[in-house]
Amino acid sequence: MSQKNQTLGEFIIENQASFKYSSGELSRLINSVRLAAKVVNHEVNKAGLVDIIGAAGETNIQGEDQQKLDVYANEKFIQTLTNRNIVCGIASEEEDDYVSINSQDENNQNKYVVLIDPLDGSSNIDVNVSVGTIFSVYRRITPVGTPVTIDDFLQKGSQQVAAGYVVYGTSTMLVYTTGDGVNGFTLNPAIGTFYLSHPNMQFPLDGRIYSVNEGNYIHFPQGIKNYIKYCQMEEGDRPYTSRYIGSLVSDFHRNMIKGGIYMYPKSSKNSNGKLRLLYECNPMAFLAEQANGKASDGFNRIMDIEPTELHQRVPFICGSKNMVEKAEEFMRNPEN
Ligand code: AHM
Ligand code: MG
């Protein structure tokens, strides 16, 4: 039972026992995410003040320019999780390969691997628009005490034990699930404490917001084009409103609170869309389902997709259940 003014720390302790694999390890992991989030938040908030914005002069494995804050957030999250000796492996959207932690130490009994997008939407930083961190946690499948392998990371989303995001917005929030609903915590920056502000978050079943980069419209599959026209049609509770921040975490967060659908479909330019299955789509899909929403690639449940590579991309449609199902209907019948 959550109390008024409950802090994230108190919430973690209170709910630790209800987690089915409870050993305190996952709680320590969430605590580390909390710490890294505060450190990154501090830096993100200074973005306009110090010479930290702009490209770091490097490109990541996907050939995109890295922003300085991407590099910073990546380092902070990896450092925090490594220093506290909490996980046995980390994969990051900003790293070419996964990192195995303490692989030489037979006493390393850590069970969890973490996959992370340290700063999603970072092209928005230099224009003062919200960005986010996304994380996803799995139990390793190889034996404890041995070095992790790629198989520990290439698990289906349905195997996630926890997932969440931090949104660095007008206020900073940490939103996460351990498979028992979704809870949101808002940072009080004056004292550096997260408070439970959004208990048991739920997507409304229906919504009136659609979020998609319509600049790519002519390249979209016919089913998506038809669905967008459906959203714009004057009929019943339509036309819907279009809202696209271009920061997945922020677009998702708004849609979860207000009701809506986010789409990054495949296009004639990108045959698998843009978003990464392991770092972006699976964690958001887990949160969506835990909040009574839905996530699909247009035909299949995101969390049922068998991953084949770390940086794999998939088309992504996510949000209020009835809206996602309607979009799927259009995808299945593009001739209608
Ligand atoms: P990133 O991981 O390089 O930041 O890209 C992911 C972001 C999402 O946050 C956002 O929804 C999408 O890319 C926007 O892409 P586009 O500018 O093509 O609409
Ligand atoms: Mg990203």
Tab-separated table of C-alpha atoms and ligand atoms in Angstrom:
chain	number	residue	atom	x	y	z
A	1	MET	CA	0.000	0.000	0.000
A	2	SER	CA	1.678	3.219	-1.071
A	3	GLN	CA	1.713	6.125	1.342
A	4	LYS	CA	1.557	9.814	0.637
A	5	ASN	CA	4.984	11.372	0.021
A	6	GLN	CA	6.587	7.977	-0.398
A	7	THR	CA	10.100	8.188	-1.796
A	8	LEU	CA	11.453	5.879	-4.469
A	9	GLY	CA	13.851	4.412	-1.924
A	10	GLU	CA	10.980	3.566	0.440
A	11	PHE	CA	8.887	2.198	-2.426
A	12	ILE	CA	11.692	-0.129	-3.546
A	13	ILE	CA	12.148	-1.535	-0.055
A	14	GLU	CA	8.406	-1.931	0.506
A	15	ASN	CA	7.899	-3.753	-2.794
A	16	GLN	CA	11.016	-5.884	-2.804
A	17	ALA	CA	9.331	-8.885	-1.232
A	18	SER	CA	6.530	-8.954	-3.798
A	19	PHE	CA	9.022	-9.527	-6.620
A	20	LYS	CA	9.082	-13.204	-7.455
A	21	TYR	CA	12.887	-13.615	-7.647
A	22	SER	CA	13.416	-11.356	-4.658
A	23	SER	CA	16.991	-11.346	-3.411
A	24	GLY	CA	17.545	-7.602	-3.146
A	25	GLU	CA	19.694	-7.637	-6.278
A	26	LEU	CA	17.035	-6.099	-8.499
A	27	SER	CA	16.313	-3.470	-5.861
A	28	ARG	CA	19.989	-2.537	-5.786
A	29	LEU	CA	19.928	-2.335	-9.562
A	30	ILE	CA	16.955	0.063	-9.602
A	31	ASN	CA	18.740	2.091	-6.929
A	32	SER	CA	21.763	2.397	-9.202
A	33	VAL	CA	19.590	3.554	-12.079
A	34	ARG	CA	18.128	6.135	-9.697
A	35	LEU	CA	21.603	7.409	-8.824
A	36	ALA	CA	22.847	7.541	-12.421
A	37	ALA	CA	19.620	9.297	-13.454
A	38	LYS	CA	20.253	12.028	-10.908
A	39	VAL	CA	23.825	12.529	-12.107
A	40	VAL	CA	22.767	12.675	-15.767
A	41	ASN	CA	19.839	14.942	-14.902
A	42	HIS	CA	22.225	17.400	-13.304
A	43	GLU	CA	24.324	17.493	-16.456
A	44	VAL	CA	21.343	17.656	-18.850
A	45	ASN	CA	19.995	20.657	-16.959
A	46	LYS	CA	23.257	22.499	-17.512
A	47	ALA	CA	23.160	21.891	-21.258
A	48	GLY	CA	22.511	25.525	-22.128
A	49	LEU	CA	25.040	26.843	-19.651
A	50	VAL	CA	28.224	25.021	-20.326
A	51	ASP	CA	30.029	23.944	-23.398
A	52	ILE	CA	28.705	20.435	-23.289
A	53	ILE	CA	26.223	20.499	-26.131
A	54	GLY	CA	27.098	19.655	-29.689
A	55	ALA	CA	28.590	16.655	-31.393
A	56	ALA	CA	31.430	14.898	-29.637
A	57	GLY	CA	33.064	14.349	-32.984
A	58	GLU	CA	32.451	10.611	-32.974
A	59	THR	CA	29.874	8.410	-34.627
A	60	ASN	CA	28.248	5.402	-32.970
A	61	ILE	CA	27.850	1.944	-34.523
A	62	GLN	CA	24.703	3.047	-36.377
A	63	GLY	CA	26.676	5.792	-38.139
A	64	GLU	CA	24.953	8.615	-36.242
A	65	ASP	CA	26.745	11.587	-34.726
A	66	GLN	CA	27.087	11.226	-30.989
A	67	GLN	CA	26.299	14.240	-28.874
A	68	LYS	CA	28.560	14.967	-25.931
A	69	LEU	CA	25.781	14.257	-23.493
A	70	ASP	CA	25.188	10.843	-25.097
A	71	VAL	CA	28.754	9.957	-24.292
A	72	TYR	CA	28.467	11.360	-20.779
A	73	ALA	CA	25.202	9.537	-20.006
A	74	ASN	CA	26.579	6.312	-21.433
A	75	GLU	CA	29.663	6.528	-19.210
A	76	LYS	CA	27.688	7.412	-16.091
A	77	PHE	CA	25.190	4.574	-16.404
A	78	ILE	CA	27.855	1.997	-17.216
A	79	GLN	CA	30.130	3.276	-14.430
A	80	THR	CA	27.383	3.274	-11.814
A	81	LEU	CA	26.226	-0.237	-12.639
A	82	THR	CA	29.801	-1.523	-12.874
A	83	ASN	CA	31.194	0.134	-9.747
A	84	ARG	CA	28.416	-1.166	-7.566
A	85	ASN	CA	29.016	-4.652	-8.898
A	86	ILE	CA	25.336	-5.250	-9.488
A	87	VAL	CA	25.032	-6.707	-12.967
A	88	CYS	CA	27.056	-9.234	-14.931
A	89	GLY	CA	26.718	-7.548	-18.311
A	90	ILE	CA	25.630	-4.335	-19.993
A	91	ALA	CA	24.718	-3.574	-23.594
A	92	SER	CA	24.254	0.012	-24.684
A	93	GLU	CA	22.906	1.648	-27.809
A	94	GLU	CA	26.101	3.691	-27.795
A	95	GLU	CA	28.490	0.727	-27.632
A	96	ASP	CA	29.369	-1.587	-30.522
A	97	ASP	CA	29.379	-4.698	-28.345
A	98	TYR	CA	28.142	-5.756	-24.916
A	99	VAL	CA	30.341	-5.372	-21.852
A	100	SER	CA	30.977	-8.362	-19.603
A	101	ILE	CA	31.505	-7.386	-15.976
A	102	ASN	CA	33.930	-9.169	-13.670
A	103	SER	CA	34.067	-12.032	-16.117
A	104	GLN	CA	37.295	-13.248	-14.483
A	105	ASP	CA	35.814	-13.323	-10.996
A	106	GLU	CA	34.231	-16.678	-10.203
A	107	ASN	CA	32.650	-15.127	-7.137
A	108	ASN	CA	30.570	-12.817	-9.250
A	109	GLN	CA	27.124	-14.202	-8.536
A	110	ASN	CA	25.228	-11.434	-10.307
A	111	LYS	CA	22.252	-12.661	-12.271
A	112	TYR	CA	21.105	-9.659	-14.271
A	113	VAL	CA	22.062	-8.057	-17.557
A	114	VAL	CA	20.994	-4.533	-18.442
A	115	LEU	CA	20.368	-3.038	-21.866
A	116	ILE	CA	20.300	0.712	-22.045
A	117	ASP	CA	19.705	3.661	-24.327
A	118	PRO	CA	21.531	6.223	-22.183
A	119	LEU	CA	20.152	9.366	-23.833
A	120	ASP	CA	17.372	8.859	-26.298
A	121	GLY	CA	16.337	11.749	-28.528
A	122	SER	CA	19.616	13.521	-27.875
A	123	SER	CA	19.357	15.561	-31.059
A	124	ASN	CA	16.734	17.513	-29.071
A	125	ILE	CA	19.173	18.622	-26.367
A	126	ASP	CA	20.549	21.724	-28.019
A	127	VAL	CA	17.006	23.045	-28.584
A	128	ASN	CA	15.942	22.528	-24.964
A	129	VAL	CA	13.478	19.713	-25.669
A	130	SER	CA	12.997	16.717	-23.363
A	131	VAL	CA	15.188	13.651	-23.699
A	132	GLY	CA	15.209	10.357	-21.834
A	133	THR	CA	17.069	7.277	-20.675
A	134	ILE	CA	15.554	3.846	-21.380
A	135	PHE	CA	16.567	0.644	-19.597
A	136	SER	CA	15.676	-3.031	-19.783
A	137	VAL	CA	16.658	-5.854	-17.407
A	138	TYR	CA	16.862	-9.623	-17.976
A	139	ARG	CA	18.028	-12.586	-15.927
A	140	ARG	CA	21.055	-14.135	-17.594
A	141	ILE	CA	20.461	-17.530	-19.182
A	142	THR	CA	24.079	-18.741	-19.034
A	143	PRO	CA	25.377	-20.084	-15.689
A	144	VAL	CA	26.068	-17.602	-12.888
A	145	GLY	CA	29.801	-17.107	-12.290
A	146	THR	CA	30.762	-17.491	-15.965
A	147	PRO	CA	31.301	-14.641	-18.449
A	148	VAL	CA	28.075	-13.494	-20.102
A	149	THR	CA	27.535	-14.305	-23.767
A	150	ILE	CA	25.499	-12.707	-26.540
A	151	ASP	CA	22.664	-15.142	-25.743
A	152	ASP	CA	22.113	-13.406	-22.397
A	153	PHE	CA	21.221	-10.225	-24.312
A	154	LEU	CA	19.320	-11.675	-27.271
A	155	GLN	CA	16.270	-12.659	-25.259
A	156	LYS	CA	12.681	-11.989	-26.229
A	157	GLY	CA	11.097	-8.929	-24.611
A	158	SER	CA	8.646	-11.195	-22.805
A	159	GLN	CA	11.600	-12.376	-20.673
A	160	GLN	CA	12.242	-8.899	-19.217
A	161	VAL	CA	12.127	-8.691	-15.433
A	162	ALA	CA	12.174	-4.903	-15.284
A	163	ALA	CA	12.141	-1.932	-17.621
A	164	GLY	CA	11.750	1.783	-17.360
A	165	TYR	CA	12.728	5.240	-18.430
A	166	VAL	CA	13.822	8.544	-17.051
A	167	VAL	CA	12.346	11.591	-18.732
A	168	TYR	CA	14.367	14.776	-18.339
A	169	GLY	CA	11.484	17.144	-18.990
A	170	THR	CA	9.896	20.149	-17.326
A	171	SER	CA	10.345	17.940	-14.308
A	172	THR	CA	12.465	14.802	-14.171
A	173	MET	CA	10.627	11.531	-13.724
A	174	LEU	CA	11.634	7.908	-13.332
A	175	VAL	CA	8.953	5.490	-14.508
A	176	TYR	CA	9.445	1.745	-14.211
A	177	THR	CA	7.903	-1.686	-13.944
A	178	THR	CA	9.039	-4.963	-12.463
A	179	GLY	CA	6.044	-6.753	-13.975
A	180	ASP	CA	3.543	-5.606	-11.386
A	181	GLY	CA	2.176	-2.398	-12.916
A	182	VAL	CA	3.887	0.867	-13.744
A	183	ASN	CA	4.791	3.550	-11.225
A	184	GLY	CA	6.154	7.038	-11.818
A	185	PHE	CA	8.394	9.060	-9.485
A	186	THR	CA	9.123	12.781	-9.787
A	187	LEU	CA	12.437	14.265	-8.734
A	188	ASN	CA	12.409	17.078	-6.226
A	189	PRO	CA	15.545	18.822	-7.495
A	190	ALA	CA	16.011	20.853	-4.322
A	191	ILE	CA	16.779	17.770	-2.262
A	192	GLY	CA	17.558	15.226	-4.978
A	193	THR	CA	14.807	12.799	-3.990
A	194	PHE	CA	12.321	10.993	-6.233
A	195	TYR	CA	8.748	10.848	-4.868
A	196	LEU	CA	5.957	8.541	-5.972
A	197	SER	CA	3.807	10.963	-7.960
A	198	HIS	CA	2.084	8.641	-10.478
A	199	PRO	CA	1.117	5.338	-8.843
A	200	ASN	CA	-0.252	2.567	-11.064
A	201	MET	CA	-0.046	4.401	-14.397
A	202	GLN	CA	-2.503	3.224	-17.082
A	203	PHE	CA	-2.944	3.978	-20.760
A	204	PRO	CA	-6.540	5.029	-21.411
A	205	LEU	CA	-8.078	2.313	-23.606
A	206	ASP	CA	-8.765	4.887	-26.328
A	207	GLY	CA	-7.035	8.122	-27.119
A	208	ARG	CA	-7.164	11.094	-29.419
A	209	ILE	CA	-3.478	11.756	-30.082
A	210	TYR	CA	-1.376	10.269	-32.856
A	211	SER	CA	2.415	10.712	-32.908
A	212	VAL	CA	4.338	9.991	-36.078
A	213	ASN	CA	6.931	11.774	-38.194
A	214	GLU	CA	4.626	12.764	-41.047
A	215	GLY	CA	7.595	14.077	-43.003
A	216	ASN	CA	8.135	10.428	-43.944
A	217	TYR	CA	4.506	9.974	-45.063
A	218	ILE	CA	5.127	9.226	-48.737
A	219	HIS	CA	7.548	6.453	-47.754
A	220	PHE	CA	5.144	4.714	-45.338
A	221	PRO	CA	3.375	1.410	-46.080
A	222	GLN	CA	-0.164	1.833	-47.445
A	223	GLY	CA	-1.709	0.506	-44.204
A	224	ILE	CA	-0.063	3.293	-42.151
A	225	LYS	CA	-1.012	5.938	-44.710
A	226	ASN	CA	-4.625	4.778	-44.501
A	227	TYR	CA	-4.549	4.779	-40.696
A	228	ILE	CA	-3.192	8.347	-40.644
A	229	LYS	CA	-6.030	9.436	-42.959
A	230	TYR	CA	-8.469	7.629	-40.635
A	231	CYS	CA	-7.043	9.652	-37.687
A	232	GLN	CA	-7.610	12.870	-39.633
A	233	MET	CA	-11.138	12.052	-40.793
A	234	GLU	CA	-14.106	14.004	-39.452
A	235	GLU	CA	-16.212	11.252	-37.905
A	236	GLY	CA	-17.228	10.270	-34.361
A	237	ASP	CA	-14.486	11.465	-31.957
A	238	ARG	CA	-12.159	12.211	-34.877
A	239	PRO	CA	-10.176	14.033	-36.157
A	240	TYR	CA	-7.476	13.195	-33.636
A	241	THR	CA	-4.743	15.613	-32.657
A	242	SER	CA	-1.213	15.189	-33.956
A	243	ARG	CA	1.638	15.563	-31.433
A	244	TYR	CA	5.199	14.532	-32.255
A	245	ILE	CA	8.111	15.625	-30.084
A	246	GLY	CA	10.664	13.378	-31.748
A	247	SER	CA	11.743	12.042	-28.344
A	248	LEU	CA	10.288	8.577	-27.885
A	249	VAL	CA	10.280	8.760	-24.093
A	250	SER	CA	8.382	12.052	-24.044
A	251	ASP	CA	5.918	11.038	-26.745
A	252	PHE	CA	5.263	7.735	-24.932
A	253	HIS	CA	4.934	9.448	-21.546
A	254	ARG	CA	2.379	11.948	-22.827
A	255	ASN	CA	0.388	9.264	-24.629
A	256	MET	CA	0.307	7.052	-21.533
A	257	ILE	CA	-1.141	9.901	-19.484
A	258	LYS	CA	-3.529	11.330	-22.084
A	259	GLY	CA	-4.258	8.387	-24.386
A	260	GLY	CA	-2.629	8.108	-27.790
A	261	ILE	CA	-0.583	6.133	-30.265
A	262	TYR	CA	3.099	6.418	-31.250
A	263	MET	CA	4.262	5.030	-34.598
A	264	TYR	CA	7.670	4.612	-36.182
A	265	PRO	CA	6.771	2.372	-39.126
A	266	LYS	CA	9.027	0.901	-41.722
A	267	SER	CA	9.371	3.001	-44.847
A	268	SER	CA	10.710	2.679	-48.344
A	269	LYS	CA	13.890	4.287	-46.942
A	270	ASN	CA	14.248	2.166	-43.755
A	271	SER	CA	12.920	-1.349	-44.224
A	272	ASN	CA	12.810	-1.975	-40.447
A	273	GLY	CA	11.995	1.520	-39.257
A	274	LYS	CA	14.445	3.329	-37.004
A	275	LEU	CA	13.976	2.222	-33.426
A	276	ARG	CA	16.022	-0.557	-31.813
A	277	LEU	CA	14.236	-3.635	-30.581
A	278	LEU	CA	16.432	-4.220	-27.532
A	279	TYR	CA	17.145	-0.703	-26.288
A	280	GLU	CA	13.924	1.115	-27.152
A	281	CYS	CA	11.016	-1.056	-28.314
A	282	ASN	CA	11.105	-3.949	-25.832
A	283	PRO	CA	11.343	-1.822	-22.674
A	284	MET	CA	8.608	0.523	-23.935
A	285	ALA	CA	6.481	-2.490	-24.912
A	286	PHE	CA	6.853	-3.998	-21.429
A	287	LEU	CA	5.818	-0.690	-19.840
A	288	ALA	CA	2.923	-0.334	-22.289
A	289	GLU	CA	1.539	-3.794	-21.568
A	290	GLN	CA	1.968	-3.337	-17.835
A	291	ALA	CA	-0.026	-0.104	-18.174
A	292	ASN	CA	-2.845	-1.769	-20.115
A	293	GLY	CA	-1.566	-0.549	-23.492
A	294	LYS	CA	-0.182	-2.457	-26.451
A	295	ALA	CA	2.968	-2.588	-28.620
A	296	SER	CA	3.229	-4.143	-32.053
A	297	ASP	CA	5.344	-4.097	-35.213
A	298	GLY	CA	2.087	-3.784	-37.146
A	299	PHE	CA	1.440	-7.530	-37.183
A	300	ASN	CA	3.115	-9.147	-34.165
A	301	ARG	CA	3.515	-8.442	-30.484
A	302	ILE	CA	6.869	-6.654	-30.021
A	303	MET	CA	7.795	-8.757	-26.979
A	304	ASP	CA	7.401	-12.008	-28.987
A	305	ILE	CA	10.031	-11.064	-31.563
A	306	GLU	CA	13.114	-13.313	-31.402
A	307	PRO	CA	16.132	-10.971	-31.482
A	308	THR	CA	18.981	-11.888	-33.800
A	309	GLU	CA	21.379	-8.997	-33.213
A	310	LEU	CA	22.092	-6.380	-30.561
A	311	HIS	CA	21.335	-3.305	-32.653
A	312	GLN	CA	18.380	-4.750	-34.552
A	313	ARG	CA	15.668	-2.308	-35.640
A	314	VAL	CA	11.920	-2.973	-35.870
A	315	PRO	CA	8.814	-1.035	-36.900
A	316	PHE	CA	7.102	0.166	-33.720
A	317	ILE	CA	3.462	0.985	-32.981
A	318	CYS	CA	2.638	1.529	-29.339
A	319	GLY	CA	0.038	3.099	-27.110
A	320	SER	CA	-3.623	2.893	-26.176
A	321	LYS	CA	-4.847	-0.637	-26.877
A	322	ASN	CA	-7.822	0.186	-29.102
A	323	MET	CA	-5.764	2.588	-31.208
A	324	VAL	CA	-2.937	0.085	-31.750
A	325	GLU	CA	-5.460	-2.595	-32.697
A	326	LYS	CA	-7.071	-0.225	-35.201
A	327	ALA	CA	-3.658	0.521	-36.764
A	328	GLU	CA	-2.970	-3.235	-36.980
A	329	GLU	CA	-6.309	-3.704	-38.739
A	330	PHE	CA	-5.240	-1.152	-41.366
A	331	MET	CA	-1.853	-2.890	-41.713
A	332	ARG	CA	-3.541	-6.253	-42.340
A	333	ASN	CA	-5.946	-4.806	-44.916
A	334	PRO	CA	-3.995	-2.148	-46.843
A	335	GLU	CA	-6.414	-2.361	-49.782
A	336	ASN	CA	-9.427	-1.169	-47.741
B	1	AHM	P1	18.069	8.186	-31.106
B	1	AHM	O1	18.182	6.934	-30.286
B	1	AHM	O2	19.174	8.318	-32.109
B	1	AHM	O3	17.906	9.410	-30.250
B	1	AHM	O4	16.758	8.017	-32.022
B	1	AHM	C1	15.549	7.673	-31.429
B	1	AHM	C2	14.599	8.830	-31.572
B	1	AHM	C3	13.315	8.657	-30.818
B	1	AHM	O5	13.399	9.178	-29.526
B	1	AHM	C4	12.360	9.461	-31.650
B	1	AHM	O6	11.035	9.069	-31.449
B	1	AHM	C5	12.844	9.205	-33.034
B	1	AHM	O7	14.216	8.909	-32.926
B	1	AHM	C6	12.693	10.407	-33.921
B	1	AHM	O8	13.178	10.104	-35.186
B	1	AHM	P2	12.851	11.021	-36.429
B	1	AHM	O9	13.641	12.287	-36.237
B	1	AHM	O10	13.286	10.236	-37.615
B	1	AHM	O11	11.364	11.269	-36.436
B	2	MG	MG	17.616	5.923	-28.878
